[in-house]
Amino acid sequence: RIQILFEKHRCNKSMPTRWTTLCQIIVNIAMTLYLHTCMFIVLVEADKICYFPGRGKAACTNDTAGLSGCSFRTVRGFVKQVCEYQGRRVIKCPYAEVYYQVRDRDGTGTTAQTHTTICPHDPQSYQVCGLVNPSKHKFGTFHLCEHFVCKGISFAAFLFDNESGNFVSGMVQCNDREDCLGGVDEAGCGWVKEHDPIRCIPNRNYIPRSKVCNGIYDCAGKNDELESCNHPTGLVCDTNYQKGIWVHPAFICSLYSNNVPCLNGENKANCSDYTGGRMCQYGYSQARYIKPYQMCHPTIGKDFLDYAVCTDGRDQLNCSDVALSCLMDGYPTNVSRWGTCRHYQLCDDNFDDACYLVEHDCNLHKHQLCDKQFDCPGRVDELNSICEELTQVSCVRRAHFNKRESLPIPNRWLCDGVWDCEDGTDEDMSRWKICGTDRTKIRCKEHHDRCRELFKCPNTRKKFAELSALCNYIEDCRGEKLICRQSRQLAYVFDKAVVYQSRTILSVTCLPGVHGNSDCITTPYKSRKERLLGVASLNLTYQPSKTSCKYVYGELYVLKACSELCQDASCPIKPLSYSACPYLKNRAITLVGGINESHNLTIVERIEKIKGYSDRLFECDNGHCIPYKQVCNLANDCGDSSDERDCVNNFKCHSSDYFIALSAICDGRMDCNDSSDECNELCTCTIIESYVLKITTWIFGVTATFINLVLIIRKAYALREIRTKASLYNGLFVISISTGDMCVGVYLLGISVANAVFSGGRFCVNRYTWLNSTSCVVLGILSSFGSLLSLFTMTLLSLYRCYSLKNVFASRSLTRSGVAGIAFLVTALLFSALFISIIPVLPNYEDYFLNGIYYEENPLFVDAPSKNRHIMILEAYYGRLTHRLLSWQVIRELIADMFTRDIHGVYGSDRSFYGNSGVCMFKYFVKRSDPQHVFSLVILALNTLLCILIAFSYTAIYILSRGGISKDRQSHTLERKISLIILTDSLSWIPFTLLCLLHYLEIFDGTPHYELFSLLIIPVNSVINPLIYDDIVSYVVMTTYRKFKGHVISHTRHEGVSTSTNVGGPRTQWINMKAITSPDRSTSN
């Protein structure tokens, strides 16, 4: 110990000498005190067994030879260590080697009235007395608990007289005579003279007025709850013991009449006179008549059925204390509160037994729920799940318990076949919206509510579950967690720590055989920093360094956080008082080690599997208690979210009590039905993220649409004057290119408008509304059609111009066959581009192109699951499938069969080929798992090949034309245009093709760059093409540019800034080059 303290306080040689000496002195003093304390503990904890050798005095001995069979048990609600000693049951004192015995009035030891000694570590005698607020009295060698000293039990209470060895009557408290040893029976009776108490019958002791009519029998004769509480039942007579004793109604004209020998025999007289009486049943087969003063006797608190007047409850009919009204044998009848929830089945419809076990020892009628009054100790009657959904309509309930108040109707009571309202409002079908059928149970809702289908639990024909209860980590249906794990890809929650050789291991690196586990330490874990009687110590093995607990769950999270091993989490466990968890089935009270006046009792749970007790309990705000593995595990196990509220490892969806892992935030998948995991202050999404792209999209869209429209009109007008075949080819090809480019411009304008409509975070919430819309599909078709038509026509035009240099068609005039040929060629181009663009959205080909199906407000599905994900869900629900090659139509039907079809069934909206991103473009970025990857790669390869062909064609044109073109301005113009054609094609399609290939091979994720290519790089040809293929458009644009530039320079000169730029001069002559614009010689000059 000295060495440990020495090291702990760092009394080492590195310290200065004066500090080392002082440190050692302090340590020596501490060790001296420690040794004296140990000696005191040894003296106190010396073996001592105090027991009753007979019916006389208690005896104590240090002979423990006969001690055996010690085990922890629950005795009278308390954890006690019970042993056997010479055939007697003795109990070990908490944290001491002292044993005591308890004894009742008949010497059997079954009722703790007296005990042989006071435990050293339990001065309040909590464990011994079995009370949370005991008061003890000592008589000789005996120690008695307050509630067994001069306190009535039924009609008699007893006190063991140590001197005589007999039991003395205890019905003598405050009777101005010392009947108990030491005058304990008269102790504390001085307040009688100062207050206005009432006197109990029959023992004449006094109780304060505050205890009258409080629902608890404080008098042995129970007159404190009868005489002035509007329950005048029973009678009063004189006995040999005392005058004016009150007779319980059950002791009148019954088998128990002899127990109360009234001198005048009134309790046994006139039993054959049935005037005004009523017949009822007592016991299993006996029938009896009861008199009027035997009716409506209150059965208050725990005294119920001590002595029942009628075992069928007919004594509780038509009383002044009306709880509910119903028909009994066809006649209207009132039932008192003492006749409800007793399994009497008095009402024809059993309405008196329509009760719920809300919590342990709290059985309430259903109409006592959600009534704005707390009827259970834990107040859980107002936090019940039934109270979560209330209608806006109110009514007076049939069971009003003398409180005729109009209260809201819980939704679950609507159309359930039971009249809960006095006027039948809850069952009036005309007042509610009808949902469901007889098979799935008719459900009623308010007219503003929405009817929804139910989930059919697998492997059963009767069980259904609300959609709102699915995939919340709480299994409402068998197999639900497996289905949700496949559908929502739920995070696998490790909610228990690893157990190895009775040690709980908190770190995987501390497992045996794992490299680097030499730094792990093992220490006992005490959740409340103190010992608990009956609870074995939990040995934790972990690395001493702190780590993040954001991805730790359940028991592992609690143990790490409460052991101060988390960098970012505090302990979520609160100390449990002895009154906590009242509903817990195996609940027991135990003593906390050490003397702590503020909190020295707590509760534990007996675990039958280990035959021991566990204190690993979390108390919810609503009074429920759950084990550690259900705390901070992403599931609302408490029902009020208090088990997840203070955890750092979850994200709560805004509009529900659904919790998701932190890794699911901002991951591109909508895990929350309200999209709050993707639409929050940390992240959001829009159709166009970049402000630069937003501006360029508007500019490119307007420019491409306007310029190409002008070019189409001009070229179409010029077709009337064409006389040669070459001019017709050139004109129609340019119109076709401009048509495609104008479609791309319209697409850019449409995306810009949609981005403006869904701005301000609206796209994030309505993402699938846009992706699955017809507008997105139409814009996607326009984009693909325009790009393909322009590219196909540019390829043909480049090939034709290259071929025209041989002068094959130059001198031929127009003919019908020539016109028909060019018309067929242009039509083929249009239909080819249109077919490729439309085929992905045709229903017959959905198995190859459909990306997924989106199910709105269905928590079973997240985002829009793909076909493979759907098949995994179906296998989890139906079992193993015969084959996995299912069509989308079969999948839709199988998914619909998982739900009811009472309204419209569960059918989602298709996420089409063009709905893969907000820009609605052709799906070029594909992976091997995508069903359309072959189609997309073929089209991508075709586009790339055409771009290469265009580049080679114009290179050939330039090479073949160099000999016939002068080396002046014409040559330079031809070089510029050919270079521009090759450059734009190369910069747009070649990088895009490489990126698509890298994405397909999963080397690089190209998804973040999809907007850049679809809105800027690929559409750039739609703006540049008019400048290349038409000199007039090029001239107008360049003239406008030069004028703008000259205006800027002139303004600069006017401001006094000198410049050497010369912007004057004659207008530049634009030469219509034969090889670029028109292969017709007659027009090239």
PDB file of C-alpha atoms in Angstrom, residues 811-990:
ATOM      1  CA  SER A 811     -21.226  20.250-111.349  1.00  0.00           C
ATOM      2  CA  ARG A 812     -24.373  18.152-110.921  1.00  0.00           C
ATOM      3  CA  SER A 813     -27.684  19.963-110.790  1.00  0.00           C
ATOM      4  CA  LEU A 814     -30.584  19.025-108.527  1.00  0.00           C
ATOM      5  CA  THR A 815     -32.718  16.015-109.424  1.00  0.00           C
ATOM      6  CA  ARG A 816     -35.684  14.308-107.750  1.00  0.00           C
ATOM      7  CA  SER A 817     -33.583  11.326-106.828  1.00  0.00           C
ATOM      8  CA  GLY A 818     -30.980  13.606-105.334  1.00  0.00           C
ATOM      9  CA  VAL A 819     -33.549  15.474-103.284  1.00  0.00           C
ATOM     10  CA  ALA A 820     -35.155  12.172-102.171  1.00  0.00           C
ATOM     11  CA  GLY A 821     -31.753  10.834-101.224  1.00  0.00           C
ATOM     12  CA  ILE A 822     -30.798  13.788 -99.075  1.00  0.00           C
ATOM     13  CA  ALA A 823     -34.303  13.844 -97.511  1.00  0.00           C
ATOM     14  CA  PHE A 824     -34.000  10.167 -96.623  1.00  0.00           C
ATOM     15  CA  LEU A 825     -30.525  10.709 -95.221  1.00  0.00           C
ATOM     16  CA  VAL A 826     -31.579  13.617 -93.006  1.00  0.00           C
ATOM     17  CA  THR A 827     -34.695  11.724 -91.856  1.00  0.00           C
ATOM     18  CA  ALA A 828     -32.540   8.719 -90.966  1.00  0.00           C
ATOM     19  CA  LEU A 829     -30.316  10.965 -88.892  1.00  0.00           C
ATOM     20  CA  LEU A 830     -33.314  12.399 -87.046  1.00  0.00           C
ATOM     21  CA  PHE A 831     -34.874   9.012 -86.333  1.00  0.00           C
ATOM     22  CA  SER A 832     -31.555   7.448 -85.305  1.00  0.00           C
ATOM     23  CA  ALA A 833     -30.903  10.196 -82.743  1.00  0.00           C
ATOM     24  CA  LEU A 834     -34.517  10.103 -81.586  1.00  0.00           C
ATOM     25  CA  PHE A 835     -34.585   6.300 -81.244  1.00  0.00           C
ATOM     26  CA  ILE A 836     -31.407   6.209 -79.171  1.00  0.00           C
ATOM     27  CA  SER A 837     -32.795   8.979 -76.934  1.00  0.00           C
ATOM     28  CA  ILE A 838     -36.253   7.447 -76.428  1.00  0.00           C
ATOM     29  CA  ILE A 839     -35.465   3.741 -76.129  1.00  0.00           C
ATOM     30  CA  PRO A 840     -34.324   4.042 -72.442  1.00  0.00           C
ATOM     31  CA  VAL A 841     -37.803   5.272 -71.393  1.00  0.00           C
ATOM     32  CA  LEU A 842     -39.889   2.760 -73.342  1.00  0.00           C
ATOM     33  CA  PRO A 843     -41.845   0.398 -70.998  1.00  0.00           C
ATOM     34  CA  ASN A 844     -40.786  -2.689 -72.966  1.00  0.00           C
ATOM     35  CA  TYR A 845     -37.141  -2.035 -72.116  1.00  0.00           C
ATOM     36  CA  GLU A 846     -37.500  -1.008 -68.443  1.00  0.00           C
ATOM     37  CA  ASP A 847     -35.619  -4.087 -67.239  1.00  0.00           C
ATOM     38  CA  TYR A 848     -32.514  -2.706 -68.944  1.00  0.00           C
ATOM     39  CA  PHE A 849     -32.850   1.000 -68.194  1.00  0.00           C
ATOM     40  CA  LEU A 850     -34.941   1.608 -65.055  1.00  0.00           C
ATOM     41  CA  ASN A 851     -32.689   2.884 -62.265  1.00  0.00           C
ATOM     42  CA  GLY A 852     -35.045   2.104 -59.386  1.00  0.00           C
ATOM     43  CA  ILE A 853     -38.427   2.771 -57.794  1.00  0.00           C
ATOM     44  CA  TYR A 854     -39.127   5.496 -55.257  1.00  0.00           C
ATOM     45  CA  TYR A 855     -41.710   4.842 -52.508  1.00  0.00           C
ATOM     46  CA  GLU A 856     -42.979   8.065 -50.970  1.00  0.00           C
ATOM     47  CA  GLU A 857     -43.288   8.188 -47.162  1.00  0.00           C
ATOM     48  CA  ASN A 858     -42.542   4.497 -46.749  1.00  0.00           C
ATOM     49  CA  PRO A 859     -39.845   3.959 -44.091  1.00  0.00           C
ATOM     50  CA  LEU A 860     -39.194   0.432 -45.328  1.00  0.00           C
ATOM     51  CA  PHE A 861     -37.368   1.849 -48.354  1.00  0.00           C
ATOM     52  CA  VAL A 862     -34.652   4.439 -48.608  1.00  0.00           C
ATOM     53  CA  ASP A 863     -34.003   6.535 -51.724  1.00  0.00           C
ATOM     54  CA  ALA A 864     -35.019   4.631 -54.858  1.00  0.00           C
ATOM     55  CA  PRO A 865     -33.822   1.013 -54.460  1.00  0.00           C
ATOM     56  CA  SER A 866     -32.305  -0.621 -57.540  1.00  0.00           C
ATOM     57  CA  LYS A 867     -33.408  -3.976 -58.918  1.00  0.00           C
ATOM     58  CA  ASN A 868     -30.694  -5.843 -57.004  1.00  0.00           C
ATOM     59  CA  ARG A 869     -31.732  -4.143 -53.777  1.00  0.00           C
ATOM     60  CA  HIS A 870     -35.373  -5.062 -54.432  1.00  0.00           C
ATOM     61  CA  ILE A 871     -34.436  -8.700 -54.921  1.00  0.00           C
ATOM     62  CA  MET A 872     -32.523  -8.726 -51.623  1.00  0.00           C
ATOM     63  CA  ILE A 873     -35.577  -7.252 -49.873  1.00  0.00           C
ATOM     64  CA  LEU A 874     -37.857  -9.875 -51.421  1.00  0.00           C
ATOM     65  CA  GLU A 875     -35.534 -12.692 -50.342  1.00  0.00           C
ATOM     66  CA  ALA A 876     -35.551 -11.359 -46.777  1.00  0.00           C
ATOM     67  CA  TYR A 877     -39.361 -11.228 -46.791  1.00  0.00           C
ATOM     68  CA  TYR A 878     -40.405 -14.309 -48.775  1.00  0.00           C
ATOM     69  CA  GLY A 879     -37.342 -16.490 -48.249  1.00  0.00           C
ATOM     70  CA  ARG A 880     -35.073 -17.879 -50.919  1.00  0.00           C
ATOM     71  CA  LEU A 881     -36.277 -17.093 -54.464  1.00  0.00           C
ATOM     72  CA  THR A 882     -36.354 -19.719 -57.217  1.00  0.00           C
ATOM     73  CA  HIS A 883     -34.333 -17.448 -59.487  1.00  0.00           C
ATOM     74  CA  ARG A 884     -33.001 -13.919 -59.167  1.00  0.00           C
ATOM     75  CA  LEU A 885     -33.699 -12.772 -62.744  1.00  0.00           C
ATOM     76  CA  LEU A 886     -36.986 -11.062 -61.985  1.00  0.00           C
ATOM     77  CA  SER A 887     -38.632  -8.466 -64.196  1.00  0.00           C
ATOM     78  CA  TRP A 888     -39.657  -5.123 -62.800  1.00  0.00           C
ATOM     79  CA  GLN A 889     -43.307  -6.047 -63.263  1.00  0.00           C
ATOM     80  CA  VAL A 890     -42.923  -9.153 -61.087  1.00  0.00           C
ATOM     81  CA  ILE A 891     -40.998  -7.136 -58.511  1.00  0.00           C
ATOM     82  CA  ARG A 892     -43.801  -4.549 -58.338  1.00  0.00           C
ATOM     83  CA  GLU A 893     -46.391  -7.231 -57.671  1.00  0.00           C
ATOM     84  CA  LEU A 894     -44.281  -8.966 -55.025  1.00  0.00           C
ATOM     85  CA  ILE A 895     -43.601  -5.656 -53.261  1.00  0.00           C
ATOM     86  CA  ALA A 896     -47.311  -4.771 -53.374  1.00  0.00           C
ATOM     87  CA  ASP A 897     -48.143  -8.134 -51.758  1.00  0.00           C
ATOM     88  CA  MET A 898     -46.000  -7.163 -48.763  1.00  0.00           C
ATOM     89  CA  PHE A 899     -48.632  -4.549 -47.924  1.00  0.00           C
ATOM     90  CA  THR A 900     -52.387  -4.393 -47.773  1.00  0.00           C
ATOM     91  CA  ARG A 901     -54.382  -3.205 -50.771  1.00  0.00           C
ATOM     92  CA  ASP A 902     -57.192  -1.531 -48.902  1.00  0.00           C
ATOM     93  CA  ILE A 903     -56.792   1.883 -50.526  1.00  0.00           C
ATOM     94  CA  HIS A 904     -54.625   1.797 -53.631  1.00  0.00           C
ATOM     95  CA  GLY A 905     -51.817  -0.527 -52.623  1.00  0.00           C
ATOM     96  CA  VAL A 906     -48.157   0.358 -52.338  1.00  0.00           C
ATOM     97  CA  TYR A 907     -46.715   1.280 -55.710  1.00  0.00           C
ATOM     98  CA  GLY A 908     -43.753   3.561 -56.204  1.00  0.00           C
ATOM     99  CA  SER A 909     -42.791   5.982 -58.945  1.00  0.00           C
ATOM    100  CA  ASP A 910     -40.159   4.934 -61.468  1.00  0.00           C
ATOM    101  CA  ARG A 911     -36.746   6.534 -61.389  1.00  0.00           C
ATOM    102  CA  SER A 912     -36.068   6.614 -65.116  1.00  0.00           C
ATOM    103  CA  PHE A 913     -32.838   6.388 -67.081  1.00  0.00           C
ATOM    104  CA  TYR A 914     -32.623  10.188 -67.155  1.00  0.00           C
ATOM    105  CA  GLY A 915     -33.421  10.592 -63.455  1.00  0.00           C
ATOM    106  CA  ASN A 916     -29.991   9.543 -62.224  1.00  0.00           C
ATOM    107  CA  SER A 917     -29.034  13.145 -61.385  1.00  0.00           C
ATOM    108  CA  GLY A 918     -30.638  16.549 -61.088  1.00  0.00           C
ATOM    109  CA  VAL A 919     -29.408  17.651 -64.538  1.00  0.00           C
ATOM    110  CA  CYS A 920     -31.426  14.826 -66.195  1.00  0.00           C
ATOM    111  CA  MET A 921     -28.735  13.871 -68.685  1.00  0.00           C
ATOM    112  CA  PHE A 922     -27.978  10.624 -70.477  1.00  0.00           C
ATOM    113  CA  LYS A 923     -26.498   8.149 -67.962  1.00  0.00           C
ATOM    114  CA  TYR A 924     -22.911   7.897 -69.165  1.00  0.00           C
ATOM    115  CA  PHE A 925     -21.428   7.299 -65.718  1.00  0.00           C
ATOM    116  CA  VAL A 926     -22.233   3.622 -65.183  1.00  0.00           C
ATOM    117  CA  LYS A 927     -20.783   0.710 -63.253  1.00  0.00           C
ATOM    118  CA  ARG A 928     -20.791  -2.997 -63.845  1.00  0.00           C
ATOM    119  CA  SER A 929     -23.787  -3.403 -61.545  1.00  0.00           C
ATOM    120  CA  ASP A 930     -25.952  -1.048 -63.632  1.00  0.00           C
ATOM    121  CA  PRO A 931     -28.202  -2.966 -66.050  1.00  0.00           C
ATOM    122  CA  GLN A 932     -27.754  -0.317 -68.765  1.00  0.00           C
ATOM    123  CA  HIS A 933     -23.947  -0.260 -68.641  1.00  0.00           C
ATOM    124  CA  VAL A 934     -23.555  -2.042 -72.022  1.00  0.00           C
ATOM    125  CA  PHE A 935     -25.888   0.371 -73.765  1.00  0.00           C
ATOM    126  CA  SER A 936     -24.231   3.438 -72.245  1.00  0.00           C
ATOM    127  CA  LEU A 937     -20.718   2.228 -73.072  1.00  0.00           C
ATOM    128  CA  VAL A 938     -21.705   1.476 -76.701  1.00  0.00           C
ATOM    129  CA  ILE A 939     -23.166   4.973 -77.156  1.00  0.00           C
ATOM    130  CA  LEU A 940     -20.133   6.503 -75.473  1.00  0.00           C
ATOM    131  CA  ALA A 941     -17.796   4.567 -77.756  1.00  0.00           C
ATOM    132  CA  LEU A 942     -19.858   5.584 -80.804  1.00  0.00           C
ATOM    133  CA  ASN A 943     -19.678   9.274 -79.860  1.00  0.00           C
ATOM    134  CA  THR A 944     -15.955   9.069 -79.305  1.00  0.00           C
ATOM    135  CA  LEU A 945     -15.448   7.299 -82.617  1.00  0.00           C
ATOM    136  CA  LEU A 946     -17.478   9.940 -84.457  1.00  0.00           C
ATOM    137  CA  CYS A 947     -15.436  12.718 -82.850  1.00  0.00           C
ATOM    138  CA  ILE A 948     -12.227  11.053 -83.981  1.00  0.00           C
ATOM    139  CA  LEU A 949     -13.679  10.606 -87.474  1.00  0.00           C
ATOM    140  CA  ILE A 950     -14.608  14.294 -87.632  1.00  0.00           C
ATOM    141  CA  ALA A 951     -11.095  15.275 -86.606  1.00  0.00           C
ATOM    142  CA  PHE A 952      -9.520  13.026 -89.259  1.00  0.00           C
ATOM    143  CA  SER A 953     -11.933  14.280 -91.951  1.00  0.00           C
ATOM    144  CA  TYR A 954     -11.177  17.950 -91.393  1.00  0.00           C
ATOM    145  CA  THR A 955      -7.480  17.224 -91.175  1.00  0.00           C
ATOM    146  CA  ALA A 956      -7.734  15.565 -94.582  1.00  0.00           C
ATOM    147  CA  ILE A 957      -9.735  18.546 -95.895  1.00  0.00           C
ATOM    148  CA  TYR A 958      -7.001  20.897 -94.779  1.00  0.00           C
ATOM    149  CA  ILE A 959      -4.241  18.784 -96.290  1.00  0.00           C
ATOM    150  CA  LEU A 960      -6.074  18.317 -99.615  1.00  0.00           C
ATOM    151  CA  SER A 961      -7.013  22.010 -99.829  1.00  0.00           C
ATOM    152  CA  ARG A 962      -3.588  23.498 -99.126  1.00  0.00           C
ATOM    153  CA  GLY A 963      -2.504  23.297-102.760  1.00  0.00           C
ATOM    154  CA  GLY A 964      -5.519  25.189-104.053  1.00  0.00           C
ATOM    155  CA  ILE A 965      -5.656  27.958-101.506  1.00  0.00           C
ATOM    156  CA  SER A 966      -3.444  31.000-101.464  1.00  0.00           C
ATOM    157  CA  LYS A 967      -1.071  31.466 -98.550  1.00  0.00           C
ATOM    158  CA  ASP A 968      -2.803  34.619 -97.371  1.00  0.00           C
ATOM    159  CA  ARG A 969      -5.872  35.338 -95.272  1.00  0.00           C
ATOM    160  CA  GLN A 970      -7.872  32.465 -96.790  1.00  0.00           C
ATOM    161  CA  SER A 971      -5.310  29.903 -95.667  1.00  0.00           C
ATOM    162  CA  HIS A 972      -5.219  31.299 -92.144  1.00  0.00           C
ATOM    163  CA  THR A 973      -9.052  31.321 -91.917  1.00  0.00           C
ATOM    164  CA  LEU A 974      -9.209  27.705 -93.024  1.00  0.00           C
ATOM    165  CA  GLU A 975      -6.569  26.760 -90.469  1.00  0.00           C
ATOM    166  CA  ARG A 976      -8.447  28.538 -87.675  1.00  0.00           C
ATOM    167  CA  LYS A 977     -11.767  26.901 -88.433  1.00  0.00           C
ATOM    168  CA  ILE A 978     -10.380  23.406 -88.825  1.00  0.00           C
ATOM    169  CA  SER A 979      -8.313  23.810 -85.660  1.00  0.00           C
ATOM    170  CA  LEU A 980     -11.398  25.042 -83.797  1.00  0.00           C
ATOM    171  CA  ILE A 981     -13.469  22.058 -84.950  1.00  0.00           C
ATOM    172  CA  ILE A 982     -10.838  19.535 -83.887  1.00  0.00           C
ATOM    173  CA  LEU A 983     -10.094  21.362 -80.618  1.00  0.00           C
ATOM    174  CA  THR A 984     -13.725  21.636 -79.448  1.00  0.00           C
ATOM    175  CA  ASP A 985     -14.468  18.009 -80.274  1.00  0.00           C
ATOM    176  CA  SER A 986     -11.308  16.808 -78.581  1.00  0.00           C
ATOM    177  CA  LEU A 987     -11.723  18.908 -75.427  1.00  0.00           C
ATOM    178  CA  SER A 988     -15.359  17.928 -74.950  1.00  0.00           C
ATOM    179  CA  TRP A 989     -15.606  14.218 -75.693  1.00  0.00           C
ATOM    180  CA  ILE A 990     -12.132  12.751 -75.177  1.00  0.00           C
TER     181      ILE A 990
END
